Amino acid sequence: MEYTLERARRYEAEALRDISKLNRPQYHLTPGVGWMNDPNGFSFYKGKFHLFYQYYPYDTNWGKMHWGHAVSSDLVKWDYLPAALAPDSTYDHEGCFSGGAITLKDGRQMLMYTGVSVTKDENGNDMTVQQQCVAFGDGIDYKKYEHNPVIETKDLPEGASKLDFRDPTVFERPDGDYGCIVGSCDADKDGQLLEFKSKDGINWNYVGCLLKCNGKLGRMWECPNYFSMQGKRVLVFSPQEIRNMEPEFCDGNQTVCITCDEPEGEFKPKTKQCLDYGTDFYAPQVLNMPDGSKVMIGWLQNWDALRHNEKNRMFYGTMSIPRSISFKGDRLVQEPVKAIEAYRKGETRLKFALDDDLSRNERIKGRNFDMTVEVSPEEGETRYSEFSIGLAEGGGCVTLLVYDPEKKTLTIDRSKDGTERERFNERSCVLYGDRGDGNLKLRILSDGYTLEVFVNDGVNVLSAVVGTDVSAEGIYFGAAGKAKVETVFYNM
Ligand code: FRU
């Protein structure tokens, strides 16, 4: 099949005419049609937020990657624009993989992405390579640079993989040049981040290895972000195949944040934090907002937990809610962008007590909501030993959030969400800063098949996709022992 941009644009325009809005999330971005994974080129350009994404319009499975494109004025309501890139050139015929965007000094927007292609090695055998490419545009149409790729496998340092060299993030350096960090792995298959610089976005020079893993943090490091915030230098990236390193991380692919206190020079890691402790969040990008604050958006899925629960739909994949990020001390905290509050419908406030029982209320149910829950022990009583919330309950299914104040853990358990096949269903984390006194605050965003749980003002976040049919709308609260609960519930 020949993949051209024109064909993709024609196909998606046709498909969008037929696809009903029913069954889509209410306040999260999905692709108009087909498959979506990583966010790409998350940027503010010509007065609008632009989000590109890994995209295969023709199927709900991953295929030869295009870049889909959407724009928004508030980061919540998105309008689709025509696809921005198709894998139509010799250097990217196997896919236009992830990358970033930057506004050039002359006002054009430059997209930087990984072109995947098959060439021949020195013995004449087929060899897949990943190289960095650019395209220039006006916010709608982008023209690939005629001499792509701009960073080639021959620019790599000794030992770096030619196959695993992808996902450039591009930014303006303090010296006014353009900088770029690319994910890579070395000869031992350990993750590393490579830095390049350029005066024009086209001619790039290798600067050095910004950070490497030395066997301590998974394999290939995907989708790097590099920025300064509140006096720290920050790296956010997604290592593959983390194995049993430390309690902060579980096995598999996930997203980490590493900080460094020195403003320049060698990147000496100070803190290391997992950015989402649920089953589904990966490959986020961080946007520099016009006011200097930062917003992060991720793919609300994970390769390890991939599943096709979304039957009879013409699209697959959802973005997370955009999350405002900042540091409280050394801790990166996340909260949903304020703009989602404008999409709330109605308000239900409840206060109730639990005493070794379950409680539900007719006014609190549904699958598209924004709910805050605060729980604390009854005064003068011993602390309860467990607090739980049942979500998406109905038809024999329920997804549970379980808090254990003794262990200071929160667990998300979707093993009874109705999906026929075995996959990993449960994740737990020890809550940061929890005093063990039974006080807990949760903000839960549900949007059809997705859940995002922000704990104690965003010091921990857990995201998950649940497979349960959207007709399962039950919500209940339970405690082992005595607890008092306050909820504020909004439909979305
Ligand atoms: C991360 C990733 C990237 C790659 C893209 C391909 O999810 O594997 O490293 O560029 O997806 O779609």
Short mmCIF file of C-alpha atoms and ligand atoms in Angstrom, two decimals:
data_model
loop_
_atom_site.label_atom_id
_atom_site.label_comp_id
_atom_site.label_asym_id
_atom_site.label_seq_id
_atom_site.Cartn_x
_atom_site.Cartn_y
_atom_site.Cartn_z
CA MET A 1 0.00 0.00 0.00
CA GLU A 2 1.31 3.43 -0.86
CA TYR A 3 1.01 5.91 1.97
CA THR A 4 0.68 9.50 0.86
CA LEU A 5 -0.47 12.50 2.83
CA GLU A 6 -3.16 13.21 0.30
CA ARG A 7 -4.58 9.72 0.69
CA ALA A 8 -4.56 9.96 4.51
CA ARG A 9 -6.29 13.32 4.41
CA ARG A 10 -8.95 12.10 2.01
CA TYR A 11 -9.54 8.97 4.07
CA GLU A 12 -9.88 10.74 7.41
CA ALA A 13 -12.17 13.45 5.99
CA GLU A 14 -14.44 10.74 4.59
CA ALA A 15 -14.38 8.65 7.77
CA LEU A 16 -15.05 11.59 10.07
CA ARG A 17 -18.26 12.28 8.19
CA ASP A 18 -19.56 8.82 9.16
CA ILE A 19 -18.32 8.35 12.69
CA SER A 20 -20.82 9.40 15.29
CA LYS A 21 -19.68 11.27 18.36
CA LEU A 22 -21.37 8.63 20.51
CA ASN A 23 -19.10 6.47 22.55
CA ARG A 24 -16.25 8.95 22.54
CA PRO A 25 -14.82 10.32 25.75
CA GLN A 26 -16.38 13.70 26.65
CA TYR A 27 -13.26 15.66 27.56
CA HIS A 28 -10.25 13.66 26.38
CA LEU A 29 -8.76 13.56 22.88
CA THR A 30 -9.09 10.46 20.72
CA PRO A 31 -8.04 10.17 17.08
CA GLY A 32 -10.80 11.06 14.62
CA VAL A 33 -10.40 7.65 13.04
CA GLY A 34 -7.90 4.80 13.41
CA TRP A 35 -5.05 4.31 15.82
CA MET A 36 -3.28 6.83 18.09
CA ASN A 37 -0.29 6.45 20.41
CA ASP A 38 2.27 9.02 21.66
CA PRO A 39 1.61 12.76 21.75
CA ASN A 40 3.98 14.58 19.36
CA GLY A 41 4.91 18.21 18.73
CA PHE A 42 2.90 19.50 21.72
CA SER A 43 3.24 23.26 21.20
CA PHE A 44 1.69 26.72 21.28
CA TYR A 45 1.81 28.24 17.82
CA LYS A 46 -0.05 31.19 16.25
CA GLY A 47 -2.30 31.58 19.28
CA LYS A 48 -3.42 27.94 19.55
CA PHE A 49 -2.33 24.76 21.25
CA HIS A 50 -1.22 22.16 18.73
CA LEU A 51 -1.07 18.48 19.46
CA PHE A 52 0.22 16.02 16.91
CA TYR A 53 0.18 12.30 17.60
CA GLN A 54 1.39 8.93 16.38
CA TYR A 55 -1.37 7.93 14.03
CA TYR A 56 -2.46 5.15 11.66
CA PRO A 57 -5.73 6.25 10.10
CA TYR A 58 -6.57 3.00 8.30
CA ASP A 59 -6.94 0.59 11.23
CA THR A 60 -7.41 0.47 14.99
CA ASN A 61 -4.05 -1.32 15.31
CA TRP A 62 -0.59 0.23 15.12
CA GLY A 63 0.63 0.53 11.51
CA LYS A 64 3.01 2.68 9.47
CA MET A 65 3.09 5.82 11.53
CA HIS A 66 1.70 9.13 10.31
CA TRP A 67 1.32 12.29 12.40
CA GLY A 68 -2.28 13.19 13.24
CA HIS A 69 -3.02 16.78 14.20
CA ALA A 70 -5.48 18.62 16.46
CA VAL A 71 -5.73 22.21 17.76
CA SER A 72 -7.32 23.70 20.84
CA SER A 73 -7.81 27.05 22.54
CA ASP A 74 -8.08 25.64 26.08
CA LEU A 75 -6.33 22.22 25.98
CA VAL A 76 -9.65 20.42 26.56
CA LYS A 77 -11.80 20.84 23.47
CA TRP A 78 -9.85 19.80 20.38
CA ASP A 79 -10.59 20.26 16.69
CA TYR A 80 -9.10 17.88 14.18
CA LEU A 81 -6.86 19.24 11.48
CA PRO A 82 -5.74 17.20 8.47
CA ALA A 83 -2.91 14.71 9.06
CA ALA A 84 0.46 16.50 9.10
CA LEU A 85 2.95 13.82 8.01
CA ALA A 86 2.74 10.53 6.10
CA PRO A 87 5.51 7.94 5.64
CA ASP A 88 5.95 8.76 1.97
CA SER A 89 9.73 9.24 1.56
CA THR A 90 12.73 6.94 1.22
CA TYR A 91 14.05 7.95 4.65
CA ASP A 92 10.72 7.43 6.50
CA HIS A 93 8.86 4.78 4.49
CA GLU A 94 8.64 2.53 7.59
CA GLY A 95 7.10 5.30 9.68
CA CYS A 96 7.24 8.88 10.92
CA PHE A 97 7.94 8.19 14.57
CA SER A 98 7.64 10.53 17.56
CA GLY A 99 9.21 13.96 17.89
CA GLY A 100 8.76 17.59 18.83
CA ALA A 101 7.98 21.04 17.42
CA ILE A 102 9.48 24.50 17.71
CA THR A 103 8.70 27.96 16.34
CA LEU A 104 11.64 29.18 14.27
CA LYS A 105 12.93 32.75 14.36
CA ASP A 106 11.34 33.40 10.95
CA GLY A 107 7.89 32.41 12.26
CA ARG A 108 7.57 28.98 10.65
CA GLN A 109 6.95 25.93 12.79
CA MET A 110 9.47 23.13 12.51
CA LEU A 111 8.50 19.54 13.26
CA MET A 112 11.35 17.21 14.14
CA TYR A 113 10.64 13.49 13.98
CA THR A 114 12.25 10.10 13.53
CA GLY A 115 12.25 8.68 10.02
CA VAL A 116 12.37 4.87 10.03
CA SER A 117 13.65 3.11 6.92
CA VAL A 118 15.23 -0.14 5.77
CA THR A 119 18.67 0.07 4.17
CA LYS A 120 21.48 -2.42 3.56
CA ASP A 121 24.28 -3.13 6.01
CA GLU A 122 27.89 -3.67 4.89
CA ASN A 123 27.08 -7.35 4.06
CA GLY A 124 24.12 -6.43 1.90
CA ASN A 125 21.53 -7.55 4.49
CA ASP A 126 18.43 -5.54 5.27
CA MET A 127 18.89 -3.23 8.25
CA THR A 128 16.27 -0.99 9.82
CA VAL A 129 17.59 2.42 10.86
CA GLN A 130 16.14 5.41 12.68
CA GLN A 131 17.29 8.93 11.77
CA GLN A 132 16.05 12.41 12.62
CA CYS A 133 14.15 14.45 10.05
CA VAL A 134 12.46 17.87 9.89
CA ALA A 135 9.46 19.45 8.18
CA PHE A 136 8.50 23.12 8.04
CA GLY A 137 5.00 24.52 8.06
CA ASP A 138 2.39 27.11 8.92
CA GLY A 139 0.28 25.22 11.48
CA ILE A 140 -1.67 23.25 8.86
CA ASP A 141 0.58 22.13 6.02
CA TYR A 142 4.15 20.91 6.52
CA LYS A 143 6.78 20.33 3.88
CA LYS A 144 9.54 17.86 4.59
CA TYR A 145 13.08 19.17 4.17
CA GLU A 146 14.40 17.95 0.83
CA HIS A 147 17.72 16.72 2.24
CA ASN A 148 16.38 14.74 5.20
CA PRO A 149 17.56 13.13 7.42
CA VAL A 150 19.28 15.95 9.32
CA ILE A 151 20.79 13.71 12.02
CA GLU A 152 21.95 10.43 10.55
CA THR A 153 23.20 7.18 11.99
CA LYS A 154 26.72 8.24 10.97
CA ASP A 155 26.44 11.12 13.47
CA LEU A 156 26.06 8.64 16.34
CA PRO A 157 28.79 8.12 18.93
CA GLU A 158 30.65 4.80 19.05
CA GLY A 159 28.50 1.83 20.06
CA ALA A 160 25.12 3.60 19.90
CA SER A 161 22.34 1.56 18.28
CA LYS A 162 21.31 2.56 14.75
CA LEU A 163 17.96 0.87 15.23
CA ASP A 164 17.10 2.49 18.56
CA PHE A 165 17.68 6.17 17.90
CA ARG A 166 14.45 8.09 18.09
CA ASP A 167 11.99 10.62 19.47
CA PRO A 168 13.86 13.97 19.22
CA THR A 169 12.74 16.77 21.51
CA VAL A 170 13.73 20.20 20.21
CA PHE A 171 14.09 23.40 22.24
CA GLU A 172 15.87 26.75 22.34
CA ARG A 173 19.15 26.65 24.24
CA PRO A 174 20.22 29.43 26.63
CA ASP A 175 22.88 30.47 24.03
CA GLY A 176 20.15 31.03 21.40
CA ASP A 177 20.94 27.95 19.31
CA TYR A 178 18.53 25.05 18.89
CA GLY A 179 19.09 22.01 21.07
CA CYS A 180 17.81 18.51 20.61
CA ILE A 181 17.85 15.40 22.80
CA VAL A 182 17.29 11.99 21.21
CA GLY A 183 16.55 8.64 22.90
CA SER A 184 19.16 5.97 22.31
CA CYS A 185 20.72 2.83 23.69
CA ASP A 186 24.37 1.85 23.83
CA ALA A 187 26.20 -1.34 22.84
CA ASP A 188 25.05 -3.03 26.08
CA LYS A 189 21.45 -2.08 25.25
CA ASP A 190 21.33 0.37 28.14
CA GLY A 191 19.32 3.55 27.77
CA GLN A 192 20.99 6.89 27.14
CA LEU A 193 20.07 10.39 25.95
CA LEU A 194 22.15 12.06 23.24
CA GLU A 195 22.39 15.82 22.83
CA PHE A 196 22.82 17.77 19.58
CA LYS A 197 22.88 21.47 18.71
CA SER A 198 22.24 23.56 15.63
CA LYS A 199 22.06 27.17 14.45
CA ASP A 200 19.37 26.59 11.82
CA GLY A 201 17.55 23.33 12.68
CA ILE A 202 19.14 21.66 9.67
CA ASN A 203 22.86 21.34 10.39
CA TRP A 204 23.29 19.52 13.70
CA ASN A 205 26.40 18.73 15.72
CA TYR A 206 26.73 16.07 18.39
CA VAL A 207 27.33 17.61 21.83
CA GLY A 208 27.54 14.52 24.01
CA CYS A 209 25.66 12.02 26.11
CA LEU A 210 23.48 13.93 28.57
CA LEU A 211 22.64 10.95 30.76
CA LYS A 212 22.99 7.21 30.65
CA CYS A 213 21.70 4.28 32.53
CA ASN A 214 24.62 1.92 33.19
CA GLY A 215 22.16 -0.92 33.69
CA LYS A 216 20.15 0.96 36.30
CA LEU A 217 17.00 2.11 34.54
CA GLY A 218 15.64 -0.19 31.88
CA ARG A 219 16.62 -0.49 28.24
CA MET A 220 15.93 1.96 25.44
CA TRP A 221 14.86 5.39 26.71
CA GLU A 222 11.95 6.66 24.64
CA CYS A 223 10.39 10.09 24.22
CA PRO A 224 12.67 12.48 26.16
CA ASN A 225 11.66 15.98 27.36
CA TYR A 226 14.28 18.39 28.68
CA PHE A 227 13.39 21.69 30.38
CA SER A 228 14.05 23.98 33.33
CA MET A 229 11.47 24.57 36.02
CA GLN A 230 11.71 26.32 39.38
CA GLY A 231 15.49 26.37 39.27
CA LYS A 232 15.93 22.72 38.38
CA ARG A 233 16.87 21.05 35.14
CA VAL A 234 14.38 18.29 34.42
CA LEU A 235 14.33 15.19 32.23
CA VAL A 236 11.08 13.33 31.65
CA PHE A 237 11.32 10.18 29.53
CA SER A 238 9.93 6.67 29.15
CA PRO A 239 12.35 3.75 29.62
CA GLN A 240 11.43 0.35 28.24
CA GLU A 241 11.78 -2.83 30.27
CA ILE A 242 12.62 -1.53 33.71
CA ARG A 243 13.36 -4.62 35.82
CA ASN A 244 12.98 -4.65 39.59
CA MET A 245 15.25 -1.71 40.21
CA GLU A 246 13.78 -0.12 43.30
CA PRO A 247 10.34 0.07 44.91
CA GLU A 248 9.54 3.33 43.12
CA PHE A 249 9.34 1.49 39.79
CA CYS A 250 7.63 -1.70 38.75
CA ASP A 251 8.71 -3.98 35.91
CA GLY A 252 8.01 -2.84 32.39
CA ASN A 253 7.66 0.40 30.47
CA GLN A 254 6.91 3.55 32.44
CA THR A 255 7.65 7.25 32.68
CA VAL A 256 10.26 8.82 34.95
CA CYS A 257 11.29 12.30 35.97
CA ILE A 258 14.93 12.95 36.90
CA THR A 259 16.05 16.32 38.25
CA CYS A 260 19.38 18.08 38.55
CA ASP A 261 19.99 21.12 40.76
CA GLU A 262 22.88 22.65 38.76
CA PRO A 263 21.60 25.01 36.04
CA GLU A 264 24.24 23.97 33.51
CA GLY A 265 27.14 21.60 32.87
CA GLU A 266 27.04 17.91 33.63
CA PHE A 267 23.54 16.61 34.39
CA LYS A 268 23.99 15.18 37.90
CA PRO A 269 20.78 13.37 38.92
CA LYS A 270 19.36 14.33 42.27
CA THR A 271 15.84 12.88 42.41
CA LYS A 272 14.17 10.11 40.45
CA GLN A 273 10.39 9.80 40.42
CA CYS A 274 7.87 7.59 38.66
CA LEU A 275 5.29 9.89 37.06
CA ASP A 276 2.29 7.56 37.00
CA TYR A 277 1.74 4.47 39.14
CA GLY A 278 -1.28 3.11 37.25
CA THR A 279 -1.39 0.61 34.40
CA ASP A 280 -1.75 3.05 31.50
CA PHE A 281 0.29 6.19 30.97
CA TYR A 282 3.24 6.50 28.63
CA ALA A 283 5.41 8.72 26.43
CA PRO A 284 4.22 12.13 27.72
CA GLN A 285 5.28 15.47 26.27
CA VAL A 286 5.73 18.65 28.29
CA LEU A 287 4.54 21.97 26.86
CA ASN A 288 6.04 25.30 27.73
CA MET A 289 2.96 27.49 28.23
CA PRO A 290 2.93 31.14 27.08
CA ASP A 291 3.11 32.20 30.77
CA GLY A 292 6.14 29.98 31.42
CA SER A 293 4.25 27.28 33.34
CA LYS A 294 4.36 23.67 32.16
CA VAL A 295 1.66 21.24 31.06
CA MET A 296 2.18 17.53 30.41
CA ILE A 297 0.04 15.23 28.28
CA GLY A 298 0.59 11.49 27.82
CA TRP A 299 -0.82 8.52 25.97
CA LEU A 300 -3.41 6.94 28.25
CA GLN A 301 -2.16 3.46 27.42
CA ASN A 302 0.99 1.47 27.80
CA TRP A 303 2.50 -1.06 25.40
CA ASP A 304 2.65 -3.59 28.27
CA ALA A 305 -1.07 -3.35 28.93
CA LEU A 306 -2.35 -2.81 25.42
CA ARG A 307 -5.82 -4.13 24.84
CA HIS A 308 -8.71 -3.81 22.48
CA ASN A 309 -11.64 -3.28 24.76
CA GLU A 310 -13.15 -0.62 22.60
CA LYS A 311 -15.40 -2.84 20.52
CA ASN A 312 -17.30 -1.51 17.54
CA ARG A 313 -15.43 1.73 17.53
CA MET A 314 -13.60 3.17 14.58
CA PHE A 315 -10.77 4.51 16.69
CA TYR A 316 -8.33 3.36 19.36
CA GLY A 317 -6.30 5.31 21.89
CA THR A 318 -6.93 8.27 24.20
CA MET A 319 -4.74 11.09 25.47
CA SER A 320 -4.53 11.81 29.19
CA ILE A 321 -6.04 14.97 30.56
CA PRO A 322 -3.39 17.70 30.18
CA ARG A 323 -1.78 18.04 33.61
CA SER A 324 -0.25 21.20 35.06
CA ILE A 325 3.07 20.23 36.58
CA SER A 326 5.21 21.95 39.19
CA PHE A 327 7.59 21.11 42.04
CA LYS A 328 6.60 21.10 45.69
CA GLY A 329 10.05 20.84 47.20
CA ASP A 330 11.67 18.01 45.27
CA ARG A 331 8.41 16.35 44.32
CA LEU A 332 6.89 16.83 40.89
CA VAL A 333 3.12 17.25 41.38
CA GLN A 334 0.42 17.04 38.72
CA GLU A 335 -3.08 18.41 38.59
CA PRO A 336 -5.64 18.48 35.78
CA VAL A 337 -5.53 21.78 33.88
CA LYS A 338 -7.94 24.29 35.36
CA ALA A 339 -9.80 24.64 32.04
CA ILE A 340 -11.65 21.33 32.59
CA GLU A 341 -13.68 22.99 35.36
CA ALA A 342 -15.66 24.86 32.69
CA TYR A 343 -16.96 21.49 31.42
CA ARG A 344 -18.51 20.42 34.74
CA LYS A 345 -22.27 19.95 34.83
CA GLY A 346 -24.10 20.23 38.14
CA GLU A 347 -22.57 19.68 41.54
CA THR A 348 -23.39 17.12 44.23
CA ARG A 349 -21.81 17.56 47.66
CA LEU A 350 -22.20 14.76 50.20
CA LYS A 351 -20.93 14.06 53.70
CA PHE A 352 -21.44 10.62 55.18
CA ALA A 353 -20.01 8.16 57.67
CA LEU A 354 -18.89 4.60 57.07
CA ASP A 355 -18.85 1.96 59.79
CA ASP A 356 -17.65 -1.38 58.46
CA ASP A 357 -20.05 -1.03 55.56
CA LEU A 358 -20.62 0.15 51.99
CA SER A 359 -22.42 3.29 50.97
CA ARG A 360 -23.82 4.50 47.66
CA ASN A 361 -25.95 7.44 46.62
CA GLU A 362 -28.22 7.71 43.58
CA ARG A 363 -26.79 11.11 42.67
CA ILE A 364 -23.23 9.81 42.42
CA LYS A 365 -22.91 7.48 39.47
CA GLY A 366 -21.73 7.52 35.90
CA ARG A 367 -18.67 7.12 33.72
CA ASN A 368 -17.93 10.74 32.75
CA PHE A 369 -17.18 12.68 35.88
CA ASP A 370 -14.76 14.72 37.97
CA MET A 371 -15.03 13.73 41.65
CA THR A 372 -13.10 14.71 44.75
CA VAL A 373 -13.19 12.39 47.76
CA GLU A 374 -11.76 13.20 51.19
CA VAL A 375 -11.67 10.55 53.85
CA SER A 376 -10.53 10.77 57.46
CA PRO A 377 -10.95 8.73 60.65
CA GLU A 378 -13.88 9.49 62.99
CA GLU A 379 -12.73 11.66 65.87
CA GLY A 380 -11.85 9.73 68.97
CA GLU A 381 -11.96 6.40 67.11
CA THR A 382 -9.14 4.14 66.12
CA ARG A 383 -8.07 4.60 62.53
CA TYR A 384 -10.01 2.53 59.97
CA SER A 385 -7.95 -0.27 58.44
CA GLU A 386 -9.07 0.07 54.81
CA PHE A 387 -10.99 2.48 52.60
CA SER A 388 -12.15 1.56 49.11
CA ILE A 389 -14.08 2.99 46.18
CA GLY A 390 -15.85 0.82 43.61
CA LEU A 391 -16.05 2.36 40.13
CA ALA A 392 -17.60 1.32 36.81
CA GLU A 393 -19.69 -1.16 38.75
CA GLY A 394 -22.45 -3.18 37.12
CA GLY A 395 -23.08 -6.44 35.26
CA GLY A 396 -20.79 -8.30 37.68
CA CYS A 397 -17.89 -5.88 37.06
CA VAL A 398 -16.17 -3.38 39.30
CA THR A 399 -12.82 -1.55 39.32
CA LEU A 400 -11.46 -0.88 42.80
CA LEU A 401 -9.31 1.75 44.43
CA VAL A 402 -8.11 0.46 47.79
CA TYR A 403 -6.29 2.55 50.40
CA ASP A 404 -4.40 0.92 53.26
CA PRO A 405 -3.45 3.59 55.85
CA GLU A 406 -1.19 1.18 57.71
CA LYS A 407 0.96 0.43 54.67
CA LYS A 408 0.25 3.90 53.20
CA THR A 409 -0.55 2.30 49.85
CA LEU A 410 -3.14 2.96 47.18
CA THR A 411 -3.97 0.12 44.77
CA ILE A 412 -5.91 0.21 41.53
CA ASP A 413 -7.42 -3.17 40.70
CA ARG A 414 -9.24 -3.72 37.41
CA SER A 415 -9.17 -7.54 37.50
CA LYS A 416 -12.99 -7.58 37.50
CA ASP A 417 -13.51 -5.08 34.70
CA GLY A 418 -15.03 -7.68 32.38
CA THR A 419 -12.19 -8.07 29.89
CA GLU A 420 -11.93 -11.68 28.76
CA ARG A 421 -8.17 -11.94 28.61
CA GLU A 422 -5.51 -12.02 31.27
CA ARG A 423 -3.22 -9.00 31.41
CA PHE A 424 -1.75 -7.11 34.26
CA ASN A 425 -4.56 -5.72 36.31
CA GLU A 426 -3.26 -4.30 39.50
CA ARG A 427 -0.81 -1.64 40.52
CA SER A 428 0.02 -0.20 43.93
CA CYS A 429 2.12 2.63 45.17
CA VAL A 430 3.30 3.90 48.52
CA LEU A 431 1.84 7.39 48.86
CA TYR A 432 4.36 10.18 49.05
CA GLY A 433 4.22 12.16 52.30
CA ASP A 434 1.38 10.03 53.74
CA ARG A 435 1.47 10.34 57.53
CA GLY A 436 -0.39 7.09 58.10
CA ASP A 437 -3.15 8.89 60.02
CA GLY A 438 -5.94 7.91 57.63
CA ASN A 439 -6.35 11.27 55.92
CA LEU A 440 -6.55 10.91 52.16
CA LYS A 441 -7.71 13.14 49.31
CA LEU A 442 -8.42 11.80 45.83
CA ARG A 443 -9.49 13.53 42.65
CA ILE A 444 -10.83 11.00 40.17
CA LEU A 445 -11.43 11.77 36.51
CA SER A 446 -13.45 9.20 34.60
CA ASP A 447 -14.24 9.54 30.92
CA GLY A 448 -15.84 6.40 29.54
CA TYR A 449 -13.09 3.81 29.53
CA THR A 450 -10.44 5.86 31.33
CA LEU A 451 -9.64 6.64 34.96
CA GLU A 452 -7.05 9.10 36.27
CA VAL A 453 -6.56 9.36 40.02
CA PHE A 454 -4.70 12.35 41.50
CA VAL A 455 -3.73 11.66 45.12
CA ASN A 456 -3.23 14.31 47.83
CA ASP A 457 -3.09 17.23 45.38
CA GLY A 458 -1.16 15.30 42.77
CA VAL A 459 1.88 13.93 44.64
CA ASN A 460 1.00 10.51 43.20
CA VAL A 461 -1.04 9.79 40.08
CA LEU A 462 -2.49 6.47 38.90
CA SER A 463 -4.10 6.10 35.46
CA ALA A 464 -5.86 3.10 33.99
CA VAL A 465 -8.05 2.04 31.11
CA VAL A 466 -11.00 -0.13 32.15
CA GLY A 467 -12.73 -2.50 29.75
CA THR A 468 -16.17 -2.45 31.37
CA ASP A 469 -19.12 -1.54 29.18
CA VAL A 470 -20.05 2.08 29.75
CA SER A 471 -23.52 1.04 30.95
CA ALA A 472 -21.83 -0.03 34.24
CA GLU A 473 -22.20 3.26 36.10
CA GLY A 474 -22.16 2.24 39.77
CA ILE A 475 -19.96 3.97 42.34
CA TYR A 476 -19.71 2.97 46.00
CA PHE A 477 -17.56 3.68 49.03
CA GLY A 478 -16.54 1.20 51.74
CA ALA A 479 -14.48 1.08 54.91
CA ALA A 480 -13.19 -1.54 57.31
CA GLY A 481 -13.68 0.44 60.53
CA LYS A 482 -15.11 3.91 61.02
CA ALA A 483 -14.43 6.70 58.55
CA LYS A 484 -16.00 9.96 57.51
CA VAL A 485 -16.16 10.91 53.89
CA GLU A 486 -16.81 14.09 51.92
CA THR A 487 -17.35 14.04 48.20
CA VAL A 488 -17.85 16.66 45.53
CA PHE A 489 -19.13 15.18 42.30
CA TYR A 490 -19.56 16.73 38.84
CA ASN A 491 -20.81 15.12 35.69
CA MET A 492 -18.74 15.95 32.63
C1 FRU B 1 6.76 5.13 22.25
C2 FRU B 1 7.21 4.75 20.86
C3 FRU B 1 8.28 5.71 20.37
C4 FRU B 1 8.14 5.64 18.88
C5 FRU B 1 6.67 5.48 18.71
C6 FRU B 1 6.27 4.67 17.52
O1 FRU B 1 5.48 4.74 22.56
O2 FRU B 1 7.65 3.41 20.84
O3 FRU B 1 9.57 5.41 20.84
O4 FRU B 1 8.63 6.78 18.27
O5 FRU B 1 6.17 4.89 19.88
O6 FRU B 1 4.91 4.75 17.27
#
